[in-house]
Amino acid sequence: MGTLYSNGIIYTLAQEGETVEAVYVAGKTIKETGTAQSLLKKYSDEIDSSIDLGGAVMFPGFVDSHLHIIGHGEKLIRRDLSHFTSAEEMGDYLKSEAEKEKPGNWIIGDGWNENNFLDRKIFHRLELDELSPHHPMLLSRVCRHAFLANSTALELAGITKETENPPGGIIVRDVNGEATGYLLDSAADLVKKAVPPVTEKYISNALTSSVHDLLSLGLTGGHTEDLGYYGGFEKTVSAFRRVLNGDSIKFKAHLLVHHSVVSDYQESKLSETDSPYIEFGAMKIFSDGAFGGRTALLSKPYNDAPDTSGVAIHRPEELKELVHLARNHMMAVAVHTIGDLSLEYTLEAIRAHPAVTEKRDRIIHAGLVRPDLIEQMKQLPIVIDIQPSFVPSDFPWLIERLGLERIPYALAWKTLIDHGLHCAGGSDAPIEAVNPLEGIYAAVTRKKPDENHEGYQKEEKLTAYQAVQLYTAGSAYAISKEHTRGRIEAGFEADFTVLDRDILASDPNEILEAKVLYTIIDNSIEFSAFHH
């Protein structure tokens, strides 16, 4: 038996501007599109439910191509530092949080960003000691590539004056060689190991909170990287299987597998999932850091800090070995690469060990490209996962970091698309807001909503159609599902995002005002604005 959807604007996204009057779904699959009258006539014996869209606008289901679903859930249930606009405000908050906790309990916070403070202040461990003298403290920067720890946390981690920088990380020190509490990239792992392990209940709670939030924002699925962080592969996958069981919540999770847990993935019975809501994807590798903490790896030094060019998390030969490992396991790779030198090394590694299956390799972020690297990418079967919200977050300070000569190639989405490269759209939540409408707005305007200018690097703006394509066809193509997801046509999965207005035919400011009316997965309404 089946469902007829009609009486709205239904964008197929098969080509720009194409709409249909009605959609008939049998089971979990779109059977046919056409006029309401013709479908009613043809399938009158089979239609057992009708959904009147009431003039609303239906799209293929929006899918976030790169986020951390459990991390987003933690942001919902943990201490969120992302909204503070002064160091004083953040300090007051941390002090009051410490006073609520039993002595000895960890104070963990996420999302601080010194670029939002007038004085760009980065706390010193001694200042954190004053805020919480009896609690170890670990605070992650918005990019999650830089962290702050107080003296108690450093002691528990065994970090002393003699501790050497771990590979791919930096323990920032003062003139006397003492740690300041500022830890870059893998240096933070030394402290993370001292934090008590999370419980299964905590992981399930974060995951459940996250998925309910994603559904309310119109997302029918997400490509997520969580499996290396929450007490190991088995513990984390078990939580996904418990929460996304298809009964209580439907949501299509595509799980990237961090290289540190690939052997667990290969050996685990849990990886043989039979759930339609969980599938495993490429092997995730971090090649460098981020622009914010100047850890993205550049081919020339930072404009505003000429003594550094960033951090290579793996040497070029190690990167090649990791790609080789993925190929031995018949896996594609998904490589976090933000700086241009990191991209150069990543492409070298992929060329040294080309793909061995039909699965596509993914470049995650591609924050800074060069013309020669664009040409190289065009020769490879790769997909680029872009995060449009990075533009309003990272400009204008990114201009100081990179200088005017390089900035035209930073977060240059239109250039990539015009060169025929396949791009998918995501948020990198919890680093940026997970709302796909904010990502679409950022791709179209390249500015914050309250800014009054034509957009940062305005020649890189996308059309609304291109921006919506990132979260539909783009996300489907990234996981080789372009023939079953990302469009509204016969044979495709019945995943739909229904909005109260037409974001393809309105002023860009309307995009942010749009409300999600329904999130539909496999022809099942998983979120409705009318039942809340």
Short mmCIF file of C-alpha atoms in Angstrom, two decimals:
data_model
loop_
_atom_site.label_atom_id
_atom_site.label_comp_id
_atom_site.label_asym_id
_atom_site.label_seq_id
_atom_site.Cartn_x
_atom_site.Cartn_y
_atom_site.Cartn_z
CA MET A 1 0.00 0.00 0.00
CA GLY A 2 1.15 3.53 -0.58
CA THR A 3 1.02 7.27 0.07
CA LEU A 4 0.20 10.17 -2.24
CA TYR A 5 1.88 13.52 -1.55
CA SER A 6 0.27 16.50 -3.31
CA ASN A 7 -0.90 20.12 -3.14
CA GLY A 8 2.51 21.76 -2.72
CA ILE A 9 5.59 22.72 -4.69
CA ILE A 10 7.64 19.55 -5.15
CA TYR A 11 11.20 20.10 -6.40
CA THR A 12 12.67 16.96 -7.98
CA LEU A 13 16.20 18.48 -8.13
CA ALA A 14 16.76 16.29 -11.21
CA GLN A 15 17.36 19.56 -13.00
CA GLU A 16 17.13 23.20 -12.00
CA GLY A 17 13.60 24.48 -11.54
CA GLU A 18 11.90 21.14 -12.22
CA THR A 19 8.78 20.56 -10.13
CA VAL A 20 6.03 17.94 -10.12
CA GLU A 21 2.50 18.20 -8.84
CA ALA A 22 2.40 14.94 -6.88
CA VAL A 23 4.45 11.95 -5.73
CA TYR A 24 3.23 8.41 -5.19
CA VAL A 25 5.28 6.30 -2.74
CA ALA A 26 4.88 2.54 -2.37
CA GLY A 27 6.51 1.16 0.78
CA LYS A 28 9.79 3.05 1.23
CA THR A 29 10.34 3.89 -2.46
CA ILE A 30 9.05 6.55 -4.86
CA LYS A 31 6.94 4.72 -7.46
CA GLU A 32 5.98 7.59 -9.75
CA THR A 33 5.66 11.37 -9.99
CA GLY A 34 3.11 13.29 -12.05
CA THR A 35 -0.20 15.08 -11.69
CA ALA A 36 -2.32 14.30 -8.66
CA GLN A 37 -5.20 13.35 -10.93
CA SER A 38 -3.21 10.85 -13.02
CA LEU A 39 -1.60 9.20 -9.98
CA LEU A 40 -4.93 8.95 -8.14
CA LYS A 41 -6.48 7.33 -11.16
CA LYS A 42 -3.62 4.90 -11.79
CA TYR A 43 -3.07 3.81 -8.18
CA SER A 44 -6.56 4.23 -6.72
CA ASP A 45 -6.56 0.64 -5.41
CA GLU A 46 -3.18 1.02 -3.70
CA ILE A 47 -3.26 4.50 -2.14
CA ASP A 48 -4.19 4.09 1.52
CA SER A 49 -2.97 7.48 2.78
CA SER A 50 -2.69 10.97 1.36
CA ILE A 51 -0.56 13.81 2.63
CA ASP A 52 -1.83 17.25 1.73
CA LEU A 53 1.22 19.51 1.70
CA GLY A 54 -1.02 22.56 2.07
CA GLY A 55 1.06 24.68 -0.26
CA ALA A 56 4.36 23.77 1.44
CA VAL A 57 7.59 23.06 -0.45
CA MET A 58 9.05 19.56 -0.62
CA PHE A 59 12.67 18.69 -1.39
CA PRO A 60 14.61 15.43 -1.42
CA GLY A 61 15.76 14.79 2.17
CA PHE A 62 18.61 17.04 3.30
CA VAL A 63 21.71 15.09 4.38
CA ASP A 64 24.71 16.55 6.23
CA SER A 65 27.79 15.13 4.52
CA HIS A 66 30.20 15.73 7.39
CA LEU A 67 29.45 16.02 11.07
CA HIS A 68 30.05 14.36 14.42
CA ILE A 69 26.61 13.21 15.52
CA ILE A 70 27.57 12.20 19.07
CA GLY A 71 29.73 15.33 19.38
CA HIS A 72 26.71 17.43 18.42
CA GLY A 73 24.70 15.63 21.08
CA GLU A 74 27.41 16.34 23.64
CA LYS A 75 27.15 20.03 22.77
CA LEU A 76 23.43 19.81 23.55
CA ILE A 77 24.02 18.10 26.92
CA ARG A 78 27.42 19.57 27.95
CA ARG A 79 28.98 22.96 28.70
CA ASP A 80 28.80 25.03 25.50
CA LEU A 81 31.35 27.88 25.43
CA SER A 82 30.67 28.96 21.83
CA HIS A 83 28.38 31.91 22.58
CA PHE A 84 30.75 33.91 24.83
CA THR A 85 31.92 37.24 23.40
CA SER A 86 34.48 38.11 26.09
CA ALA A 87 37.08 36.20 28.10
CA GLU A 88 35.65 37.71 31.30
CA GLU A 89 32.18 36.31 30.55
CA MET A 90 33.64 32.86 29.83
CA GLY A 91 35.75 32.97 33.01
CA ASP A 92 32.74 33.87 35.17
CA TYR A 93 30.76 31.00 33.68
CA LEU A 94 33.56 28.44 34.26
CA LYS A 95 34.00 29.61 37.86
CA SER A 96 30.29 29.18 38.60
CA GLU A 97 30.26 25.74 36.91
CA ALA A 98 33.25 24.62 39.01
CA GLU A 99 31.49 25.73 42.20
CA LYS A 100 28.57 23.38 41.35
CA GLU A 101 30.81 20.31 40.87
CA LYS A 102 32.20 18.00 43.53
CA PRO A 103 35.98 18.54 44.01
CA GLY A 104 37.94 16.25 41.73
CA ASN A 105 35.24 16.06 39.01
CA TRP A 106 36.37 17.17 35.57
CA ILE A 107 35.14 20.44 34.12
CA ILE A 108 34.82 19.79 30.38
CA GLY A 109 33.74 22.54 27.98
CA ASP A 110 33.46 22.90 24.23
CA GLY A 111 33.55 25.60 21.61
CA TRP A 112 35.49 28.62 22.96
CA ASN A 113 36.73 30.97 20.24
CA GLU A 114 39.17 33.75 21.09
CA ASN A 115 38.33 35.47 17.77
CA ASN A 116 34.98 36.41 19.37
CA PHE A 117 36.83 38.27 22.17
CA LEU A 118 37.90 41.87 21.60
CA ASP A 119 41.37 41.15 23.06
CA ARG A 120 41.67 37.66 21.42
CA LYS A 121 42.66 36.33 24.84
CA ILE A 122 43.75 32.71 25.28
CA PHE A 123 43.61 31.65 28.96
CA HIS A 124 46.81 30.55 30.72
CA ARG A 125 46.67 27.44 32.94
CA LEU A 126 47.31 29.58 36.06
CA GLU A 127 44.22 31.66 35.26
CA LEU A 128 42.21 28.45 34.86
CA ASP A 129 43.63 27.27 38.21
CA GLU A 130 42.11 30.34 39.86
CA LEU A 131 38.72 29.59 38.27
CA SER A 132 38.72 25.94 39.38
CA PRO A 133 41.40 25.17 41.96
CA HIS A 134 39.92 21.76 42.88
CA HIS A 135 38.90 20.37 39.49
CA PRO A 136 40.85 19.24 36.44
CA MET A 137 39.69 21.27 33.45
CA LEU A 138 39.81 20.60 29.68
CA LEU A 139 38.27 23.06 27.24
CA SER A 140 38.20 22.45 23.49
CA ARG A 141 38.41 25.32 21.02
CA VAL A 142 35.61 25.61 18.44
CA CYS A 143 37.83 23.90 15.81
CA ARG A 144 38.66 20.99 18.17
CA HIS A 145 42.30 21.29 17.13
CA ALA A 146 43.32 23.39 20.16
CA PHE A 147 42.57 22.86 23.85
CA LEU A 148 43.12 24.50 27.23
CA ALA A 149 43.99 22.55 30.37
CA ASN A 150 44.63 23.74 33.93
CA SER A 151 47.53 22.56 36.13
CA THR A 152 45.51 19.73 37.73
CA ALA A 153 44.64 18.32 34.30
CA LEU A 154 48.27 18.58 33.13
CA GLU A 155 49.43 16.80 36.30
CA LEU A 156 46.93 13.96 35.82
CA ALA A 157 48.16 13.64 32.21
CA GLY A 158 51.78 13.50 33.42
CA ILE A 159 52.77 16.58 31.37
CA THR A 160 55.90 18.20 32.85
CA LYS A 161 58.66 20.48 31.62
CA GLU A 162 60.43 17.38 30.27
CA THR A 163 57.47 16.02 28.27
CA GLU A 164 58.28 16.09 24.56
CA ASN A 165 55.77 17.18 21.90
CA PRO A 166 53.93 14.09 20.64
CA PRO A 167 53.95 13.48 16.85
CA GLY A 168 51.43 15.82 15.24
CA GLY A 169 50.97 17.98 18.32
CA ILE A 170 52.45 20.92 20.22
CA ILE A 171 52.55 21.59 23.98
CA VAL A 172 52.75 25.39 23.98
CA ARG A 173 55.34 26.60 26.54
CA ASP A 174 56.43 29.83 28.18
CA VAL A 175 59.98 31.26 28.04
CA ASN A 176 61.03 28.92 30.87
CA GLY A 177 59.81 25.84 28.98
CA GLU A 178 56.80 25.32 31.28
CA ALA A 179 53.50 24.27 29.64
CA THR A 180 51.05 27.20 29.41
CA GLY A 181 48.06 24.86 29.26
CA TYR A 182 47.50 25.53 25.54
CA LEU A 183 47.65 22.23 23.64
CA LEU A 184 47.52 21.87 19.86
CA ASP A 185 46.17 18.85 18.01
CA SER A 186 47.51 15.49 19.26
CA ALA A 187 49.09 17.09 22.37
CA ALA A 188 45.55 17.24 23.79
CA ASP A 189 45.30 13.44 23.54
CA LEU A 190 47.70 13.20 26.50
CA VAL A 191 45.07 14.92 28.67
CA LYS A 192 42.05 13.23 27.06
CA LYS A 193 43.48 9.87 28.13
CA ALA A 194 43.30 11.02 31.76
CA VAL A 195 39.59 11.89 31.51
CA PRO A 196 37.39 9.09 32.93
CA PRO A 197 35.77 7.03 30.15
CA VAL A 198 32.19 7.87 29.20
CA THR A 199 29.39 5.43 30.02
CA GLU A 200 27.19 3.67 27.46
CA LYS A 201 24.23 5.55 28.89
CA TYR A 202 26.01 8.87 28.28
CA ILE A 203 26.78 7.95 24.63
CA SER A 204 23.20 6.81 23.98
CA ASN A 205 21.84 9.96 25.61
CA ALA A 206 24.08 12.21 23.47
CA LEU A 207 23.19 10.28 20.31
CA THR A 208 19.44 10.35 21.00
CA SER A 209 19.47 14.08 21.80
CA SER A 210 21.45 14.72 18.65
CA VAL A 211 19.24 12.76 16.26
CA HIS A 212 16.03 14.35 17.59
CA ASP A 213 17.61 17.76 16.98
CA LEU A 214 18.79 16.81 13.46
CA LEU A 215 15.31 15.58 12.53
CA SER A 216 13.75 18.83 13.75
CA LEU A 217 16.08 20.71 11.39
CA GLY A 218 15.00 18.75 8.33
CA LEU A 219 17.92 16.32 8.15
CA THR A 220 17.09 12.79 7.02
CA GLY A 221 20.67 11.54 7.35
CA GLY A 222 24.26 12.40 8.13
CA HIS A 223 27.77 11.16 7.38
CA THR A 224 29.41 11.10 10.78
CA GLU A 225 32.78 10.44 12.33
CA ASP A 226 32.48 9.29 15.96
CA LEU A 227 33.90 5.79 16.17
CA GLY A 228 37.37 6.59 17.55
CA TYR A 229 36.44 8.69 20.56
CA TYR A 230 33.95 7.15 22.97
CA GLY A 231 35.62 4.19 24.59
CA GLY A 232 36.28 2.31 21.38
CA PHE A 233 34.59 0.96 18.28
CA GLU A 234 32.32 -1.66 19.87
CA LYS A 235 30.96 0.64 22.57
CA THR A 236 30.15 3.39 20.07
CA VAL A 237 28.66 1.18 17.35
CA SER A 238 26.52 -0.55 19.98
CA ALA A 239 25.03 2.84 20.86
CA PHE A 240 24.25 3.54 17.18
CA ARG A 241 22.57 0.15 16.87
CA ARG A 242 20.54 0.72 20.04
CA VAL A 243 19.36 4.22 19.11
CA LEU A 244 18.92 3.85 15.33
CA ASN A 245 17.02 0.60 15.50
CA GLY A 246 14.39 1.75 12.99
CA ASP A 247 11.61 1.42 15.57
CA SER A 248 11.74 4.45 17.82
CA ILE A 249 13.77 6.70 15.51
CA LYS A 250 14.58 6.50 11.82
CA PHE A 251 17.66 8.40 10.62
CA LYS A 252 20.21 7.34 7.99
CA ALA A 253 23.68 7.37 9.55
CA HIS A 254 26.73 6.76 7.37
CA LEU A 255 29.67 6.05 9.70
CA LEU A 256 33.23 6.95 8.75
CA VAL A 257 35.81 4.72 10.47
CA HIS A 258 38.80 6.50 12.08
CA HIS A 259 42.07 4.80 11.10
CA SER A 260 42.83 4.06 14.77
CA VAL A 261 39.82 1.69 14.96
CA VAL A 262 39.95 0.18 11.47
CA SER A 263 41.31 -3.15 12.75
CA ASP A 264 38.49 -3.28 15.35
CA TYR A 265 36.01 -2.54 12.56
CA GLN A 266 37.43 -5.35 10.43
CA GLU A 267 37.30 -7.88 13.28
CA SER A 268 34.00 -6.85 14.90
CA LYS A 269 30.76 -8.73 14.35
CA LEU A 270 29.01 -5.39 14.90
CA SER A 271 30.31 -4.10 11.58
CA GLU A 272 28.09 -6.59 9.77
CA THR A 273 25.08 -4.39 10.35
CA ASP A 274 21.78 -5.36 8.84
CA SER A 275 20.10 -2.10 9.79
CA PRO A 276 18.90 0.13 6.95
CA TYR A 277 19.79 3.09 9.19
CA ILE A 278 23.48 2.34 9.78
CA GLU A 279 26.16 1.78 7.17
CA PHE A 280 29.94 2.04 7.27
CA GLY A 281 31.94 4.29 4.99
CA ALA A 282 35.48 5.41 4.29
CA MET A 283 38.51 5.32 6.59
CA LYS A 284 38.95 8.73 8.20
CA ILE A 285 42.45 10.24 8.40
CA PHE A 286 43.46 13.63 9.80
CA SER A 287 46.20 15.19 7.69
CA ASP A 288 46.47 18.60 9.42
CA GLY A 289 44.73 20.94 11.87
CA ALA A 290 42.71 24.12 11.37
CA PHE A 291 43.20 27.77 10.38
CA GLY A 292 42.00 29.04 13.80
CA GLY A 293 44.91 27.66 15.82
CA ARG A 294 47.30 28.04 12.83
CA THR A 295 47.66 24.27 12.63
CA ALA A 296 46.39 23.89 9.05
CA LEU A 297 49.48 22.91 7.01
CA LEU A 298 50.44 25.56 4.45
CA SER A 299 53.05 25.49 1.69
CA LYS A 300 54.19 29.00 2.79
CA PRO A 301 54.18 30.43 6.35
CA TYR A 302 51.17 32.12 7.89
CA ASN A 303 50.87 35.77 6.95
CA ASP A 304 50.26 36.83 10.57
CA ALA A 305 52.80 34.38 12.13
CA PRO A 306 55.72 33.92 9.73
CA ASP A 307 57.46 31.52 12.13
CA THR A 308 54.93 28.73 11.45
CA SER A 309 53.38 26.94 8.47
CA GLY A 310 51.09 24.70 10.52
CA VAL A 311 51.21 21.07 11.67
CA ALA A 312 51.44 17.86 9.64
CA ILE A 313 49.64 15.25 11.75
CA HIS A 314 51.36 12.50 9.70
CA ARG A 315 54.56 12.72 7.69
CA PRO A 316 53.96 12.24 3.93
CA GLU A 317 55.24 8.65 4.06
CA GLU A 318 52.96 7.82 7.02
CA LEU A 319 50.01 9.30 5.16
CA LYS A 320 50.77 7.01 2.21
CA GLU A 321 50.96 4.03 4.58
CA LEU A 322 47.53 4.87 6.03
CA VAL A 323 45.98 5.11 2.55
CA HIS A 324 47.66 1.78 1.72
CA LEU A 325 46.13 0.28 4.87
CA ALA A 326 42.67 1.43 3.73
CA ARG A 327 43.20 -0.19 0.33
CA ASN A 328 44.23 -3.47 1.98
CA HIS A 329 40.86 -3.38 3.75
CA MET A 330 39.06 -2.51 0.46
CA MET A 331 38.13 0.92 1.84
CA ALA A 332 37.98 4.40 0.43
CA VAL A 333 39.62 7.21 2.44
CA ALA A 334 38.14 10.42 3.83
CA VAL A 335 41.00 12.78 4.63
CA HIS A 336 40.67 15.93 6.74
CA THR A 337 42.78 18.46 4.85
CA ILE A 338 42.53 22.21 5.32
CA GLY A 339 45.89 23.71 4.24
CA ASP A 340 47.24 23.52 0.68
CA LEU A 341 50.37 21.54 1.62
CA SER A 342 48.19 19.04 3.47
CA LEU A 343 46.08 18.71 0.30
CA GLU A 344 49.22 18.23 -1.80
CA TYR A 345 50.43 15.40 0.48
CA THR A 346 46.94 13.83 0.53
CA LEU A 347 46.66 13.78 -3.26
CA GLU A 348 50.17 12.29 -3.50
CA ALA A 349 49.12 9.52 -1.10
CA ILE A 350 45.93 8.78 -3.07
CA ARG A 351 47.86 8.67 -6.34
CA ALA A 352 50.45 6.33 -4.76
CA HIS A 353 47.64 3.96 -3.67
CA PRO A 354 44.64 4.46 -5.97
CA ALA A 355 41.10 3.40 -5.08
CA VAL A 356 40.51 -0.36 -5.31
CA THR A 357 36.68 -0.32 -5.29
CA GLU A 358 33.88 1.82 -6.73
CA LYS A 359 33.70 3.71 -3.43
CA ARG A 360 34.83 7.32 -3.76
CA ASP A 361 37.64 8.95 -1.78
CA ARG A 362 36.70 12.11 0.07
CA ILE A 363 38.64 15.29 0.75
CA ILE A 364 37.11 16.78 3.87
CA HIS A 365 37.20 20.62 3.98
CA ALA A 366 39.71 21.54 1.20
CA GLY A 367 40.09 24.88 3.00
CA LEU A 368 42.89 26.21 0.81
CA VAL A 369 43.48 25.00 -2.74
CA ARG A 370 45.89 26.04 -5.50
CA PRO A 371 45.28 25.96 -9.27
CA ASP A 372 47.73 23.05 -9.71
CA LEU A 373 45.95 21.06 -6.97
CA ILE A 374 42.54 21.68 -8.57
CA GLU A 375 43.89 20.18 -11.81
CA GLN A 376 45.19 17.17 -9.86
CA MET A 377 41.83 16.66 -8.12
CA LYS A 378 40.05 16.66 -11.49
CA GLN A 379 42.08 13.59 -12.48
CA LEU A 380 40.93 11.55 -9.45
CA PRO A 381 37.56 9.97 -8.53
CA ILE A 382 37.12 12.11 -5.42
CA VAL A 383 34.41 14.09 -3.66
CA ILE A 384 35.01 17.26 -1.66
CA ASP A 385 33.05 17.70 1.57
CA ILE A 386 32.62 21.43 2.02
CA GLN A 387 31.23 23.34 5.00
CA PRO A 388 29.65 26.62 3.79
CA SER A 389 29.30 27.92 7.39
CA PHE A 390 33.09 28.12 7.67
CA VAL A 391 32.94 31.29 5.54
CA PRO A 392 30.99 33.56 7.92
CA SER A 393 32.83 31.99 10.89
CA ASP A 394 36.37 32.33 9.55
CA PHE A 395 36.24 35.64 7.66
CA PRO A 396 37.45 38.33 8.07
CA TRP A 397 40.27 37.05 10.36
CA LEU A 398 41.20 34.44 7.75
CA ILE A 399 42.44 37.29 5.53
CA GLU A 400 45.00 38.17 8.24
CA ARG A 401 46.06 34.53 8.50
CA LEU A 402 46.54 33.87 4.79
CA GLY A 403 47.20 37.27 3.22
CA LEU A 404 45.64 38.76 0.07
CA GLU A 405 47.57 36.60 -2.39
CA ARG A 406 46.17 33.28 -1.09
CA ILE A 407 42.70 34.34 0.03
CA PRO A 408 41.02 33.90 -3.41
CA TYR A 409 41.69 30.16 -3.08
CA ALA A 410 40.37 29.87 0.50
CA LEU A 411 36.95 28.26 0.99
CA ALA A 412 36.51 28.76 -2.76
CA TRP A 413 33.39 26.66 -3.35
CA LYS A 414 32.26 28.09 -6.70
CA THR A 415 35.74 27.64 -8.17
CA LEU A 416 35.66 23.95 -7.20
CA ILE A 417 32.16 23.42 -8.65
CA ASP A 418 32.95 25.37 -11.84
CA HIS A 419 35.89 23.02 -12.40
CA GLY A 420 33.45 20.11 -12.38
CA LEU A 421 34.50 18.78 -8.99
CA HIS A 422 31.77 16.98 -7.04
CA CYS A 423 31.02 18.71 -3.74
CA ALA A 424 28.84 17.62 -0.82
CA GLY A 425 27.59 19.97 1.90
CA GLY A 426 27.92 19.56 5.64
CA SER A 427 28.32 21.46 8.88
CA ASP A 428 31.16 19.77 10.76
CA ALA A 429 28.85 20.07 13.78
CA PRO A 430 29.45 20.60 16.65
CA ILE A 431 32.12 22.94 15.25
CA GLU A 432 29.48 24.89 13.32
CA ALA A 433 25.71 25.03 13.74
CA VAL A 434 24.14 21.88 12.30
CA ASN A 435 21.11 23.60 10.70
CA PRO A 436 21.32 22.92 6.93
CA LEU A 437 19.42 26.15 6.21
CA GLU A 438 22.27 28.09 7.83
CA GLY A 439 24.72 26.24 5.58
CA ILE A 440 22.62 26.98 2.48
CA TYR A 441 22.37 30.66 3.49
CA ALA A 442 26.16 30.83 4.02
CA ALA A 443 26.82 29.28 0.59
CA VAL A 444 24.51 31.79 -1.10
CA THR A 445 25.51 34.98 0.78
CA ARG A 446 29.02 34.28 2.20
CA LYS A 447 28.35 36.49 5.22
CA LYS A 448 26.73 36.53 8.66
CA PRO A 449 23.03 37.48 8.63
CA ASP A 450 23.64 40.81 10.38
CA GLU A 451 26.52 41.92 8.12
CA ASN A 452 25.83 44.55 5.52
CA HIS A 453 28.11 43.75 2.58
CA GLU A 454 28.07 41.70 -0.60
CA GLY A 455 29.82 38.67 0.90
CA TYR A 456 33.40 37.59 1.55
CA GLN A 457 35.03 36.72 -1.80
CA LYS A 458 31.64 37.38 -3.35
CA GLU A 459 32.62 35.76 -6.66
CA GLU A 460 32.52 32.42 -4.79
CA LYS A 461 28.80 32.66 -3.93
CA LEU A 462 26.62 29.74 -5.02
CA THR A 463 23.07 29.93 -6.33
CA ALA A 464 20.35 28.63 -4.01
CA TYR A 465 19.92 25.63 -6.34
CA GLN A 466 23.65 24.79 -6.18
CA ALA A 467 23.58 25.17 -2.39
CA VAL A 468 20.59 22.83 -1.94
CA GLN A 469 22.25 20.35 -4.34
CA LEU A 470 25.19 20.10 -1.89
CA TYR A 471 22.90 18.66 0.80
CA THR A 472 20.93 16.36 -1.55
CA ALA A 473 22.60 15.06 -4.72
CA GLY A 474 26.05 16.00 -3.37
CA SER A 475 25.72 13.98 -0.17
CA ALA A 476 24.28 11.04 -2.14
CA TYR A 477 27.12 11.10 -4.69
CA ALA A 478 29.72 11.11 -1.90
CA ILE A 479 28.59 7.64 -0.83
CA SER A 480 27.83 6.31 -4.35
CA LYS A 481 24.06 6.49 -3.82
CA GLU A 482 23.32 9.04 -6.55
CA HIS A 483 20.90 6.58 -8.20
CA THR A 484 18.75 6.06 -5.08
CA ARG A 485 19.03 9.26 -2.98
CA GLY A 486 19.10 13.00 -3.52
CA ARG A 487 16.27 13.37 -6.07
CA ILE A 488 12.51 12.96 -6.17
CA GLU A 489 11.90 10.50 -8.96
CA ALA A 490 10.82 6.91 -9.52
CA GLY A 491 13.08 4.33 -7.86
CA PHE A 492 14.52 6.76 -5.30
CA GLU A 493 14.16 6.43 -1.52
CA ALA A 494 11.19 8.27 -0.02
CA ASP A 495 13.18 10.74 2.10
CA PHE A 496 11.80 14.28 2.05
CA THR A 497 12.39 17.64 3.74
CA VAL A 498 9.27 19.85 3.70
CA LEU A 499 9.60 23.60 4.33
CA ASP A 500 7.01 26.32 4.76
CA ARG A 501 8.45 28.43 1.94
CA ASP A 502 10.31 28.21 -1.35
CA ILE A 503 13.98 28.87 -0.58
CA LEU A 504 14.90 28.50 -4.27
CA ALA A 505 12.71 31.37 -5.41
CA SER A 506 12.96 33.92 -2.61
CA ASP A 507 15.26 36.53 -1.14
CA PRO A 508 18.29 34.86 0.51
CA ASN A 509 17.22 36.25 3.92
CA GLU A 510 14.07 34.12 3.65
CA ILE A 511 16.27 31.00 3.80
CA LEU A 512 16.98 31.55 7.49
CA GLU A 513 13.32 32.27 8.22
CA ALA A 514 12.13 29.01 6.66
CA LYS A 515 10.52 26.52 9.05
CA VAL A 516 10.76 22.75 8.74
CA LEU A 517 7.22 21.34 8.62
CA TYR A 518 8.04 17.65 8.09
CA THR A 519 11.09 15.42 8.00
CA ILE A 520 10.14 12.19 6.24
CA ILE A 521 12.36 9.09 6.09
CA ASP A 522 11.36 5.97 4.15
CA ASN A 523 7.85 7.42 3.83
CA SER A 524 7.57 7.73 7.64
CA ILE A 525 7.07 11.15 9.24
CA GLU A 526 9.92 11.37 11.77
CA PHE A 527 9.38 15.04 12.63
CA SER A 528 6.27 17.15 12.29
CA ALA A 529 5.99 20.80 13.30
CA PHE A 530 2.32 20.15 13.97
CA HIS A 531 2.83 17.57 16.73
CA HIS A 532 5.12 19.54 19.01
#
